[in-house]
Amino acid sequence: PGRTTLILNSLRINLFFPAASTKLVCYFTNWSQYRPGNGRFVPEHVDPFLCTHVVYALATISNTNQIKPIEWNDETLYKSLNDLKKINPNLKTLLSVGGWVNGISPFISMVSTPENRHAFIRSAISYLQAYNFDGLDLNWEFPGQGGSPPEDKLRFTALVTELREAFEKESTENKKTRFLLSAKAAAIPSTIQYAYEIPKISSQLDFISVMTYDFHGHWEKVTGHNSPLYRSLLDQGNHIDYNSDSALTYWIEQGAPAEKLLMGLATYGRTFRLTSAFNGLGAPSDGPAAAGPYTRDPGFWSYYEVCSFIPAATVHWIEEQKVPYAVQGDSWVGYDNKESFTAKAQWLREHNLGGAFIWTLDMDDFRGTFCEDGQYPLVNHLRNSLGKLAYITPRHLAPLPVFKGSCKTSPQTSSSQYSTIIWTNPLLTFCVGRPDGLYPNPEDNTTYFQCFRGNTYLHRCQPGLVYVDACKCCNYP
């Protein structure tokens, strides 16, 4: 699934397209509306065709075990987000619930008795129905941690199981699609083992967003990358597991189906203030660099703030961890870029994960004004990396010429056994200059194009159907 093989001039080319289960789940935060100037983000900035799922963060839980909003205008923003489904009916939206109340997770009290859990579940169903969400995302950091007793590991399993049962019952009674159920989950094995009964919750959740970021930050005394893909040779003790590869491998080894797991990718960097001339990985630090002008949070820069920092900085690549960092003066930032996103997308494809999630849309260059690379440069690149093409073919065969303007080999001179296939599909520019809307694909009537803000999105009809332009819909041939 997800692979098409073409034989051209006796040359085998593997083309990878998104598998049906591939998810790109994108969070945005309701506090990003308060950032100044071009940093202000509201649901109208969401591209409804960029992600398969968009998650609104964050709602909370009252002392009567009811879902309740946090911001004064949450209900208005809910409507703005869910109105985007009128533009893209395939978009799914979820409401993330959790956070902190006076420094304590509201889940602790809510899960403590069956009665409290049932009150929350009834509230959740009513709330999702009232505001037109497609599902619920549980954001508890973390069961069995931070004042949460050890019994909460079992109570979290009970909550997830009871929510799934209630969602299925509501779906049957109302003859409608079942609400989705997901959870943001820990990435460090020592936390995971105290927080989750992995096989049990995995069977009930539609997907699990593993927070493979915040592995290092200014709370440490030496520089370390926020979201490394692999271990560094400098990592010792528990830190050998502070990377995406170790975290996701642990989840799988403990019984989570790979197709239920999403790798977390960060659109921000963690900063340090250097205290010596040494500025590499593991350099001494005494705290965060100055806060960014938009996020205004010491130790934490959005990707668009990183883009403003890079021109005056020196950029380095950590080859063993497949991530970059940049240094200017005594300021050090470890962040993600297109190259590191490519490496992570390749990892999750090779390990058959269910997809990726983004934290967050509002920290990518959503306006396209900072990074000189269009709107949402990181998320767009990830979207393409999740579903695009294979790259290698045996070198000893004859070079592949341009094939209908679509595919050609890149000549190589090294002794490598492989050469690179470059995709030059002209349909990537199909929507340039066209009005927003649906258009037939002249090459394949089982697919069609969606044009939105000059971007081209390819959609596939359900098996057995073809696209009919007269009704702008998929129908029987």
CSV table of C-alpha atoms in Angstrom, one decimal:
chain,number,residue,atom,x,y,z
A,1,PRO,CA,0.0,0.0,0.0
A,2,GLY,CA,1.2,3.4,-0.9
A,3,ARG,CA,3.7,2.2,-3.5
A,4,THR,CA,3.4,2.3,-7.3
A,5,THR,CA,6.1,0.7,-9.5
A,6,LEU,CA,6.7,1.8,-13.1
A,7,ILE,CA,8.9,-0.1,-15.6
A,8,LEU,CA,10.4,2.4,-18.1
A,9,ASN,CA,13.2,1.3,-20.5
A,10,SER,CA,13.9,-1.6,-18.2
A,11,LEU,CA,14.4,0.8,-15.3
A,12,ARG,CA,12.5,0.2,-12.1
A,13,ILE,CA,11.3,3.4,-10.3
A,14,ASN,CA,9.3,3.2,-7.1
A,15,LEU,CA,7.0,6.1,-6.6
A,16,PHE,CA,5.5,6.6,-3.1
A,17,PHE,CA,2.2,8.3,-2.6
A,18,PRO,CA,0.3,8.8,0.7
A,19,ALA,CA,-1.1,5.6,2.1
A,20,ALA,CA,-4.8,5.8,3.0
A,21,SER,CA,-3.9,5.8,6.7
A,22,THR,CA,-1.2,8.5,6.5
A,23,LYS,CA,-2.1,11.4,8.8
A,24,LEU,CA,-0.7,14.9,9.1
A,25,VAL,CA,-2.2,16.2,12.3
A,26,CYS,CA,-1.6,19.9,13.0
A,27,TYR,CA,-2.2,21.7,16.3
A,28,PHE,CA,-2.6,25.4,16.8
A,29,THR,CA,-3.0,27.3,20.1
A,30,ASN,CA,-5.7,29.7,21.2
A,31,TRP,CA,-3.1,31.9,22.9
A,32,SER,CA,-1.3,32.6,19.6
A,33,GLN,CA,-4.0,35.2,18.9
A,34,TYR,CA,-2.2,37.4,21.4
A,35,ARG,CA,1.1,37.6,19.7
A,36,PRO,CA,1.9,41.0,18.3
A,37,GLY,CA,1.9,42.1,14.7
A,38,ASN,CA,2.6,39.4,12.1
A,39,GLY,CA,2.8,36.8,14.9
A,40,ARG,CA,-0.9,36.9,15.6
A,41,PHE,CA,-2.6,33.7,14.5
A,42,VAL,CA,-6.3,32.9,14.3
A,43,PRO,CA,-8.2,30.1,12.6
A,44,GLU,CA,-8.5,32.1,9.4
A,45,HIS,CA,-4.8,31.6,8.9
A,46,VAL,CA,-5.3,27.8,8.7
A,47,ASP,CA,-5.0,26.4,5.2
A,48,PRO,CA,-7.9,23.9,5.1
A,49,PHE,CA,-6.0,21.6,2.7
A,50,LEU,CA,-2.6,21.5,4.3
A,51,CYS,CA,-3.3,18.9,7.0
A,52,THR,CA,-5.6,15.9,7.3
A,53,HIS,CA,-6.6,16.9,10.9
A,54,VAL,CA,-6.4,20.2,12.7
A,55,VAL,CA,-6.5,20.2,16.5
A,56,TYR,CA,-7.6,23.3,18.5
A,57,ALA,CA,-5.6,23.7,21.7
A,58,LEU,CA,-6.7,24.2,24.3
A,59,ALA,CA,-9.9,23.7,26.4
A,60,THR,CA,-9.9,22.6,30.1
A,61,ILE,CA,-11.9,20.7,32.7
A,62,SER,CA,-14.0,22.4,35.4
A,63,ASN,CA,-14.2,21.3,39.0
A,64,THR,CA,-17.6,19.8,38.1
A,65,ASN,CA,-15.9,17.6,35.4
A,66,GLN,CA,-17.2,19.6,32.5
A,67,ILE,CA,-15.3,20.7,29.4
A,68,LYS,CA,-15.0,24.5,29.5
A,69,PRO,CA,-13.2,27.1,27.3
A,70,ILE,CA,-10.1,28.9,28.5
A,71,GLU,CA,-10.1,32.1,26.3
A,72,TRP,CA,-12.9,34.6,26.2
A,73,ASN,CA,-13.5,34.1,22.5
A,74,ASP,CA,-13.0,30.3,22.2
A,75,GLU,CA,-16.5,29.6,21.0
A,76,THR,CA,-16.1,32.2,18.2
A,77,LEU,CA,-12.8,30.7,17.2
A,78,TYR,CA,-14.3,27.2,17.3
A,79,LYS,CA,-16.8,28.3,14.6
A,80,SER,CA,-14.1,29.9,12.5
A,81,LEU,CA,-12.1,26.7,12.5
A,82,ASN,CA,-15.0,24.4,11.8
A,83,ASP,CA,-16.3,26.6,9.0
A,84,LEU,CA,-13.2,25.6,7.1
A,85,LYS,CA,-14.8,22.2,6.6
A,86,LYS,CA,-17.2,24.0,4.2
A,87,ILE,CA,-14.2,24.6,2.0
A,88,ASN,CA,-12.6,21.2,2.5
A,89,PRO,CA,-15.2,18.6,3.6
A,90,ASN,CA,-12.5,16.0,4.1
A,91,LEU,CA,-10.8,18.1,6.9
A,92,LYS,CA,-11.2,16.6,10.4
A,93,THR,CA,-11.1,18.9,13.5
A,94,LEU,CA,-10.4,17.9,17.1
A,95,LEU,CA,-10.6,19.7,20.4
A,96,SER,CA,-7.6,19.2,22.7
A,97,VAL,CA,-8.5,19.2,26.4
A,98,GLY,CA,-6.1,19.4,29.3
A,99,GLY,CA,-3.5,21.9,30.4
A,100,TRP,CA,-3.1,23.1,34.0
A,101,VAL,CA,-5.3,24.6,36.7
A,102,ASN,CA,-3.2,26.3,39.4
A,103,GLY,CA,-0.3,24.1,38.5
A,104,ILE,CA,-2.2,20.8,38.7
A,105,SER,CA,-3.7,18.8,35.8
A,106,PRO,CA,-7.5,18.8,35.9
A,107,PHE,CA,-7.4,15.2,34.8
A,108,ILE,CA,-6.3,14.1,38.3
A,109,SER,CA,-9.6,14.9,40.0
A,110,MET,CA,-11.7,14.0,37.0
A,111,VAL,CA,-10.4,10.4,36.6
A,112,SER,CA,-10.5,9.7,40.3
A,113,THR,CA,-14.0,8.1,40.4
A,114,PRO,CA,-16.2,6.5,37.8
A,115,GLU,CA,-18.9,9.1,38.4
A,116,ASN,CA,-16.5,11.9,37.6
A,117,ARG,CA,-15.4,10.2,34.4
A,118,HIS,CA,-18.9,9.6,33.3
A,119,ALA,CA,-19.8,13.3,33.9
A,120,PHE,CA,-16.8,14.3,31.8
A,121,ILE,CA,-17.7,11.9,29.0
A,122,ARG,CA,-21.3,13.2,28.8
A,123,SER,CA,-19.9,16.8,28.7
A,124,ALA,CA,-17.4,15.8,26.0
A,125,ILE,CA,-20.1,14.4,23.7
A,126,SER,CA,-22.4,17.4,24.2
A,127,TYR,CA,-19.5,19.9,23.6
A,128,LEU,CA,-18.2,18.2,20.5
A,129,GLN,CA,-21.8,18.1,19.1
A,130,ALA,CA,-22.5,21.7,20.0
A,131,TYR,CA,-19.3,23.1,18.3
A,132,ASN,CA,-19.1,20.7,15.3
A,133,PHE,CA,-15.8,19.0,16.2
A,134,ASP,CA,-15.0,15.6,14.8
A,135,GLY,CA,-13.1,14.3,17.9
A,136,LEU,CA,-11.4,14.8,21.2
A,137,ASP,CA,-7.7,14.9,21.9
A,138,LEU,CA,-6.6,14.2,25.5
A,139,ASN,CA,-3.6,16.3,26.6
A,140,TRP,CA,-2.6,15.0,30.0
A,141,GLU,CA,1.1,15.6,30.9
A,142,PHE,CA,1.3,12.9,32.4
A,143,PRO,CA,-0.6,10.2,34.3
A,144,GLY,CA,1.4,9.1,37.3
A,145,GLN,CA,3.5,12.3,37.2
A,146,GLY,CA,3.4,15.8,38.6
A,147,GLY,CA,1.2,15.2,41.6
A,148,SER,CA,-0.8,12.4,39.8
A,149,PRO,CA,-0.8,9.2,41.9
A,150,PRO,CA,0.4,5.9,40.4
A,151,GLU,CA,-3.2,4.6,40.2
A,152,ASP,CA,-3.8,7.2,37.5
A,153,LYS,CA,-2.0,4.9,35.0
A,154,LEU,CA,-5.0,2.5,35.3
A,155,ARG,CA,-7.5,5.3,35.5
A,156,PHE,CA,-6.3,6.8,32.3
A,157,THR,CA,-6.9,3.4,30.6
A,158,ALA,CA,-10.4,3.4,32.1
A,159,LEU,CA,-11.1,6.9,30.8
A,160,VAL,CA,-9.9,6.1,27.3
A,161,THR,CA,-11.9,2.8,27.2
A,162,GLU,CA,-15.1,4.5,28.5
A,163,LEU,CA,-14.8,7.4,26.1
A,164,ARG,CA,-14.4,5.0,23.2
A,165,GLU,CA,-17.4,3.0,24.3
A,166,ALA,CA,-19.5,6.1,24.7
A,167,PHE,CA,-18.4,7.5,21.3
A,168,GLU,CA,-19.4,4.2,19.6
A,169,LYS,CA,-22.8,4.2,21.4
A,170,GLU,CA,-23.5,7.8,20.4
A,171,SER,CA,-22.5,7.0,16.8
A,172,THR,CA,-24.9,4.0,16.6
A,173,GLU,CA,-27.8,5.8,18.2
A,174,ASN,CA,-27.5,8.9,16.0
A,175,LYS,CA,-26.5,7.0,12.9
A,176,LYS,CA,-23.4,9.3,12.4
A,177,THR,CA,-19.7,8.9,12.1
A,178,ARG,CA,-18.0,8.1,15.5
A,179,PHE,CA,-16.1,10.9,17.2
A,180,LEU,CA,-12.3,10.4,16.9
A,181,LEU,CA,-10.3,9.9,20.1
A,182,SER,CA,-6.6,10.7,20.3
A,183,ALA,CA,-4.0,11.5,23.0
A,184,LYS,CA,-0.8,13.4,23.2
A,185,ALA,CA,1.7,11.2,24.9
A,186,ALA,CA,5.2,11.2,26.5
A,187,ALA,CA,8.3,10.4,24.6
A,188,ILE,CA,10.8,9.5,27.4
A,189,PRO,CA,10.7,5.8,28.4
A,190,SER,CA,11.0,6.5,32.1
A,191,THR,CA,7.9,8.6,31.9
A,192,ILE,CA,6.0,6.3,29.5
A,193,GLN,CA,6.3,3.2,31.8
A,194,TYR,CA,4.7,5.0,34.7
A,195,ALA,CA,2.0,6.7,32.7
A,196,TYR,CA,0.5,4.2,30.2
A,197,GLU,CA,-0.8,0.6,29.7
A,198,ILE,CA,0.4,0.8,26.2
A,199,PRO,CA,-1.4,-2.2,24.6
A,200,LYS,CA,-4.7,-1.3,26.2
A,201,ILE,CA,-4.9,2.4,25.4
A,202,SER,CA,-3.5,1.7,21.9
A,203,SER,CA,-6.5,-0.5,21.1
A,204,GLN,CA,-8.9,2.3,22.0
A,205,LEU,CA,-7.3,5.4,20.6
A,206,ASP,CA,-7.5,6.3,16.9
A,207,PHE,CA,-4.0,7.7,17.1
A,208,ILE,CA,-1.3,8.6,19.6
A,209,SER,CA,0.7,11.8,19.2
A,210,VAL,CA,4.1,11.1,20.7
A,211,MET,CA,5.8,14.4,21.8
A,212,THR,CA,9.2,13.8,20.3
A,213,TYR,CA,10.5,17.3,21.1
A,214,ASP,CA,11.6,19.2,24.3
A,215,PHE,CA,14.2,16.6,24.9
A,216,HIS,CA,16.6,19.4,25.8
A,217,GLY,CA,16.3,23.0,26.7
A,218,HIS,CA,17.7,25.9,28.7
A,219,TRP,CA,16.8,24.2,32.0
A,220,GLU,CA,20.0,22.2,31.4
A,221,LYS,CA,23.5,23.5,31.9
A,222,VAL,CA,24.8,22.6,28.4
A,223,THR,CA,23.4,23.0,24.9
A,224,GLY,CA,21.3,20.2,23.6
A,225,HIS,CA,19.0,19.9,20.7
A,226,ASN,CA,15.2,20.2,21.2
A,227,SER,CA,14.2,17.4,18.8
A,228,PRO,CA,17.0,15.1,17.6
A,229,LEU,CA,16.1,12.2,15.5
A,230,TYR,CA,18.9,10.0,16.9
A,231,ARG,CA,21.2,9.8,19.9
A,232,SER,CA,24.3,11.9,20.2
A,233,LEU,CA,27.6,10.3,21.3
A,234,LEU,CA,27.6,12.9,24.0
A,235,ASP,CA,24.4,11.5,25.5
A,236,GLN,CA,24.9,9.5,28.7
A,237,GLY,CA,22.7,7.8,31.2
A,238,ASN,CA,19.0,8.4,30.7
A,239,HIS,CA,19.8,10.9,28.0
A,240,ILE,CA,20.6,8.1,25.5
A,241,ASP,CA,16.8,7.8,25.0
A,242,TYR,CA,16.2,11.5,24.5
A,243,ASN,CA,15.5,11.3,20.8
A,244,SER,CA,12.7,10.4,18.4
A,245,ASP,CA,14.2,7.1,17.3
A,246,SER,CA,14.4,5.8,20.8
A,247,ALA,CA,11.0,7.1,21.9
A,248,LEU,CA,9.0,5.7,19.0
A,249,THR,CA,10.9,2.4,19.1
A,250,TYR,CA,10.1,2.0,22.7
A,251,TRP,CA,6.4,2.6,22.1
A,252,ILE,CA,6.4,-0.1,19.4
A,253,GLU,CA,8.4,-2.5,21.5
A,254,GLN,CA,5.9,-2.1,24.4
A,255,GLY,CA,3.0,-3.1,22.2
A,256,ALA,CA,1.7,0.0,20.3
A,257,PRO,CA,0.8,-0.7,16.7
A,258,ALA,CA,3.1,1.5,14.5
A,259,GLU,CA,0.1,2.6,12.4
A,260,LYS,CA,-1.4,4.2,15.6
A,261,LEU,CA,1.7,6.3,16.3
A,262,LEU,CA,2.4,9.8,15.1
A,263,MET,CA,5.9,11.4,15.3
A,264,GLY,CA,5.9,14.9,16.7
A,265,LEU,CA,7.7,17.5,14.7
A,266,ALA,CA,8.3,21.0,16.1
A,267,THR,CA,8.1,24.3,14.3
A,268,TYR,CA,10.1,26.0,17.0
A,269,GLY,CA,13.6,25.9,18.5
A,270,ARG,CA,15.0,25.9,22.0
A,271,THR,CA,17.6,28.5,22.8
A,272,PHE,CA,20.6,28.8,25.2
A,273,ARG,CA,22.9,31.6,26.3
A,274,LEU,CA,26.5,30.5,25.9
A,275,THR,CA,29.1,31.2,28.7
A,276,SER,CA,32.3,30.3,26.8
A,277,ALA,CA,33.9,30.5,23.4
A,278,PHE,CA,32.9,26.9,22.7
A,279,ASN,CA,29.6,26.9,20.8
A,280,GLY,CA,29.0,23.3,19.7
A,281,LEU,CA,26.7,20.6,21.1
A,282,GLY,CA,27.3,20.3,24.8
A,283,ALA,CA,28.6,23.9,25.2
A,284,PRO,CA,28.3,25.5,28.7
A,285,SER,CA,25.2,27.6,29.2
A,286,ASP,CA,23.6,29.5,32.0
A,287,GLY,CA,20.1,29.9,30.7
A,288,PRO,CA,18.0,30.9,27.7
A,289,ALA,CA,18.8,33.4,25.0
A,290,ALA,CA,16.7,36.5,24.8
A,291,ALA,CA,13.0,36.0,24.1
A,292,GLY,CA,11.8,36.3,20.6
A,293,PRO,CA,9.8,39.5,19.6
A,294,TYR,CA,6.6,37.5,18.8
A,295,THR,CA,6.6,34.5,21.0
A,296,ARG,CA,8.1,36.5,23.9
A,297,ASP,CA,9.1,33.4,25.8
A,298,PRO,CA,12.7,33.1,27.0
A,299,GLY,CA,14.4,29.9,25.7
A,300,PHE,CA,11.8,29.4,22.9
A,301,TRP,CA,11.8,30.8,19.3
A,302,SER,CA,9.2,30.1,16.6
A,303,TYR,CA,10.5,28.9,13.3
A,304,TYR,CA,9.8,32.3,11.8
A,305,GLU,CA,11.8,34.0,14.5
A,306,VAL,CA,14.7,31.5,13.8
A,307,CYS,CA,14.5,32.6,10.1
A,308,SER,CA,15.1,36.2,11.2
A,309,PHE,CA,18.1,35.1,13.3
A,310,ILE,CA,19.8,32.9,10.7
A,311,PRO,CA,21.1,35.6,8.3
A,312,ALA,CA,23.5,37.0,11.0
A,313,ALA,CA,24.3,33.5,12.5
A,314,THR,CA,26.5,30.6,11.6
A,315,VAL,CA,24.4,27.5,10.9
A,316,HIS,CA,25.7,24.0,11.7
A,317,TRP,CA,24.4,20.5,11.0
A,318,ILE,CA,24.6,17.7,13.6
A,319,GLU,CA,25.1,14.7,11.3
A,320,GLU,CA,24.6,12.0,13.9
A,321,GLN,CA,21.3,13.5,15.1
A,322,LYS,CA,20.1,14.8,11.7
A,323,VAL,CA,19.2,18.3,13.0
A,324,PRO,CA,20.6,21.8,12.7
A,325,TYR,CA,21.6,24.5,15.1
A,326,ALA,CA,22.6,28.2,14.7
A,327,VAL,CA,24.9,30.4,16.7
A,328,GLN,CA,25.4,34.2,16.8
A,329,GLY,CA,27.3,35.8,19.6
A,330,ASP,CA,26.3,34.1,22.9
A,331,SER,CA,22.9,33.0,21.4
A,332,TRP,CA,22.5,29.3,20.5
A,333,VAL,CA,19.3,27.7,19.0
A,334,GLY,CA,18.6,24.1,18.1
A,335,TYR,CA,15.7,23.9,15.6
A,336,ASP,CA,14.2,22.0,12.7
A,337,ASN,CA,14.4,22.8,9.0
A,338,LYS,CA,13.4,21.2,5.8
A,339,GLU,CA,16.4,18.9,5.8
A,340,SER,CA,15.7,17.5,9.3
A,341,PHE,CA,12.0,17.2,8.4
A,342,THR,CA,13.0,15.1,5.4
A,343,ALA,CA,15.0,12.8,7.6
A,344,LYS,CA,12.2,12.4,10.1
A,345,ALA,CA,9.6,11.8,7.3
A,346,GLN,CA,11.9,9.1,5.9
A,347,TRP,CA,12.2,7.4,9.4
A,348,LEU,CA,8.4,7.3,10.0
A,349,ARG,CA,7.7,5.9,6.5
A,350,GLU,CA,10.4,3.2,6.9
A,351,HIS,CA,8.9,2.2,10.3
A,352,ASN,CA,5.3,2.3,8.9
A,353,LEU,CA,4.0,4.9,11.4
A,354,GLY,CA,0.5,6.3,11.0
A,355,GLY,CA,1.9,9.7,10.1
A,356,ALA,CA,3.2,12.9,11.9
A,357,PHE,CA,1.8,15.7,13.9
A,358,ILE,CA,2.9,19.3,14.0
A,359,TRP,CA,3.3,21.4,17.2
A,360,THR,CA,2.3,24.0,16.0
A,361,LEU,CA,0.9,25.7,12.9
A,362,ASP,CA,1.1,29.1,14.5
A,363,MET,CA,4.9,28.8,14.8
A,364,ASP,CA,5.7,28.0,11.2
A,365,ASP,CA,5.9,31.0,8.9
A,366,PHE,CA,2.2,30.9,8.3
A,367,ARG,CA,2.1,34.3,6.6
A,368,GLY,CA,5.1,33.6,4.4
A,369,THR,CA,6.8,36.9,5.4
A,370,PHE,CA,9.8,35.8,7.4
A,371,CYS,CA,11.5,32.8,5.7
A,372,GLU,CA,11.3,33.8,2.0
A,373,ASP,CA,9.9,30.4,1.2
A,374,GLY,CA,6.2,30.9,1.0
A,375,GLN,CA,3.5,30.2,3.5
A,376,TYR,CA,4.0,27.3,5.9
A,377,PRO,CA,7.4,26.3,4.5
A,378,LEU,CA,8.0,23.5,7.1
A,379,VAL,CA,4.5,22.0,7.1
A,380,ASN,CA,4.2,22.2,3.3
A,381,HIS,CA,7.6,20.4,3.0
A,382,LEU,CA,6.5,17.8,5.5
A,383,ARG,CA,3.3,17.2,3.6
A,384,ASN,CA,5.2,16.6,0.4
A,385,SER,CA,7.8,14.4,2.2
A,386,LEU,CA,5.2,12.2,3.7
A,387,GLY,CA,3.7,11.2,0.5
A,388,LYS,CA,6.0,11.8,-2.4
A,389,LEU,CA,8.4,9.8,-4.4
A,390,ALA,CA,11.0,7.2,-4.1
A,391,TYR,CA,14.5,8.3,-4.8
A,392,ILE,CA,16.8,5.6,-6.0
A,393,THR,CA,17.3,3.2,-8.9
A,394,PRO,CA,20.1,0.9,-9.9
A,395,ARG,CA,22.9,2.9,-11.6
A,396,HIS,CA,24.2,0.3,-14.0
A,397,LEU,CA,21.1,0.6,-16.2
A,398,ALA,CA,20.8,3.3,-18.9
A,399,PRO,CA,19.9,6.8,-17.7
A,400,LEU,CA,16.3,7.6,-17.9
A,401,PRO,CA,15.4,10.4,-20.3
A,402,VAL,CA,12.8,13.0,-19.6
A,403,PHE,CA,9.5,11.1,-19.6
A,404,LYS,CA,6.5,13.2,-20.7
A,405,GLY,CA,8.0,16.1,-18.7
A,406,SER,CA,7.6,14.2,-15.5
A,407,CYS,CA,10.7,12.2,-14.5
A,408,LYS,CA,14.4,12.1,-15.2
A,409,THR,CA,17.6,10.8,-13.7
A,410,SER,CA,20.2,13.0,-12.1
A,411,PRO,CA,23.6,12.0,-13.5
A,412,GLN,CA,26.1,11.1,-10.9
A,413,THR,CA,29.8,10.6,-11.0
A,414,SER,CA,30.5,8.8,-7.7
A,415,SER,CA,30.9,5.1,-7.4
A,416,SER,CA,27.6,4.8,-5.7
A,417,GLN,CA,25.3,2.0,-6.8
A,418,TYR,CA,22.3,4.3,-7.0
A,419,SER,CA,21.3,7.4,-8.8
A,420,THR,CA,18.6,9.9,-7.9
A,421,ILE,CA,15.2,10.2,-9.5
A,422,ILE,CA,14.1,13.8,-9.8
A,423,TRP,CA,10.3,14.5,-10.1
A,424,THR,CA,9.5,17.4,-12.2
A,425,ASN,CA,5.7,17.0,-12.3
A,426,PRO,CA,4.2,20.1,-14.1
A,427,LEU,CA,0.9,19.5,-12.2
A,428,LEU,CA,2.5,21.0,-9.1
A,429,THR,CA,1.8,24.3,-10.7
A,430,PHE,CA,-1.6,23.5,-12.0
A,431,CYS,CA,-3.4,26.0,-9.7
A,432,VAL,CA,-1.1,28.9,-10.3
A,433,GLY,CA,-3.3,31.8,-11.5
A,434,ARG,CA,-6.6,29.7,-11.2
A,435,PRO,CA,-9.5,30.6,-9.0
A,436,ASP,CA,-10.1,28.5,-5.9
A,437,GLY,CA,-12.2,25.4,-6.6
A,438,LEU,CA,-12.3,21.9,-7.9
A,439,TYR,CA,-10.9,20.8,-11.3
A,440,PRO,CA,-10.7,17.5,-13.2
A,441,ASN,CA,-7.3,15.8,-13.6
A,442,PRO,CA,-7.0,15.2,-17.4
A,443,GLU,CA,-4.6,12.4,-16.7
A,444,ASP,CA,-6.7,10.4,-14.3
A,445,ASN,CA,-10.5,10.7,-13.8
A,446,THR,CA,-10.3,8.9,-10.5
A,447,THR,CA,-8.5,11.9,-9.0
A,448,TYR,CA,-9.2,15.6,-9.1
A,449,PHE,CA,-7.5,18.9,-8.1
A,450,GLN,CA,-8.4,21.3,-5.4
A,451,CYS,CA,-7.0,24.9,-5.9
A,452,PHE,CA,-6.7,27.0,-2.9
A,453,ARG,CA,-4.6,30.2,-2.7
A,454,GLY,CA,-2.6,29.1,-5.7
A,455,ASN,CA,-1.6,25.8,-4.2
A,456,THR,CA,-2.5,22.5,-5.9
A,457,TYR,CA,-3.9,19.6,-3.9
A,458,LEU,CA,-4.6,16.2,-5.4
A,459,HIS,CA,-7.6,14.2,-4.1
A,460,ARG,CA,-8.6,10.7,-4.9
A,461,CYS,CA,-12.2,9.4,-5.3
A,462,GLN,CA,-13.3,6.4,-3.3
A,463,PRO,CA,-12.6,3.0,-5.1
A,464,GLY,CA,-15.0,2.5,-8.0
A,465,LEU,CA,-15.9,6.2,-8.4
A,466,VAL,CA,-14.7,8.9,-10.8
A,467,TYR,CA,-14.7,12.6,-10.6
A,468,VAL,CA,-17.5,14.4,-12.5
A,469,ASP,CA,-16.9,18.1,-13.0
A,470,ALA,CA,-20.6,18.8,-13.7
A,471,CYS,CA,-21.5,18.1,-10.1
A,472,LYS,CA,-18.0,18.8,-8.6
A,473,CYS,CA,-18.2,15.4,-7.0
A,474,CYS,CA,-17.2,11.7,-7.2
A,475,ASN,CA,-19.8,9.5,-8.7
A,476,TYR,CA,-20.2,6.1,-10.4
A,477,PRO,CA,-18.8,6.0,-14.0
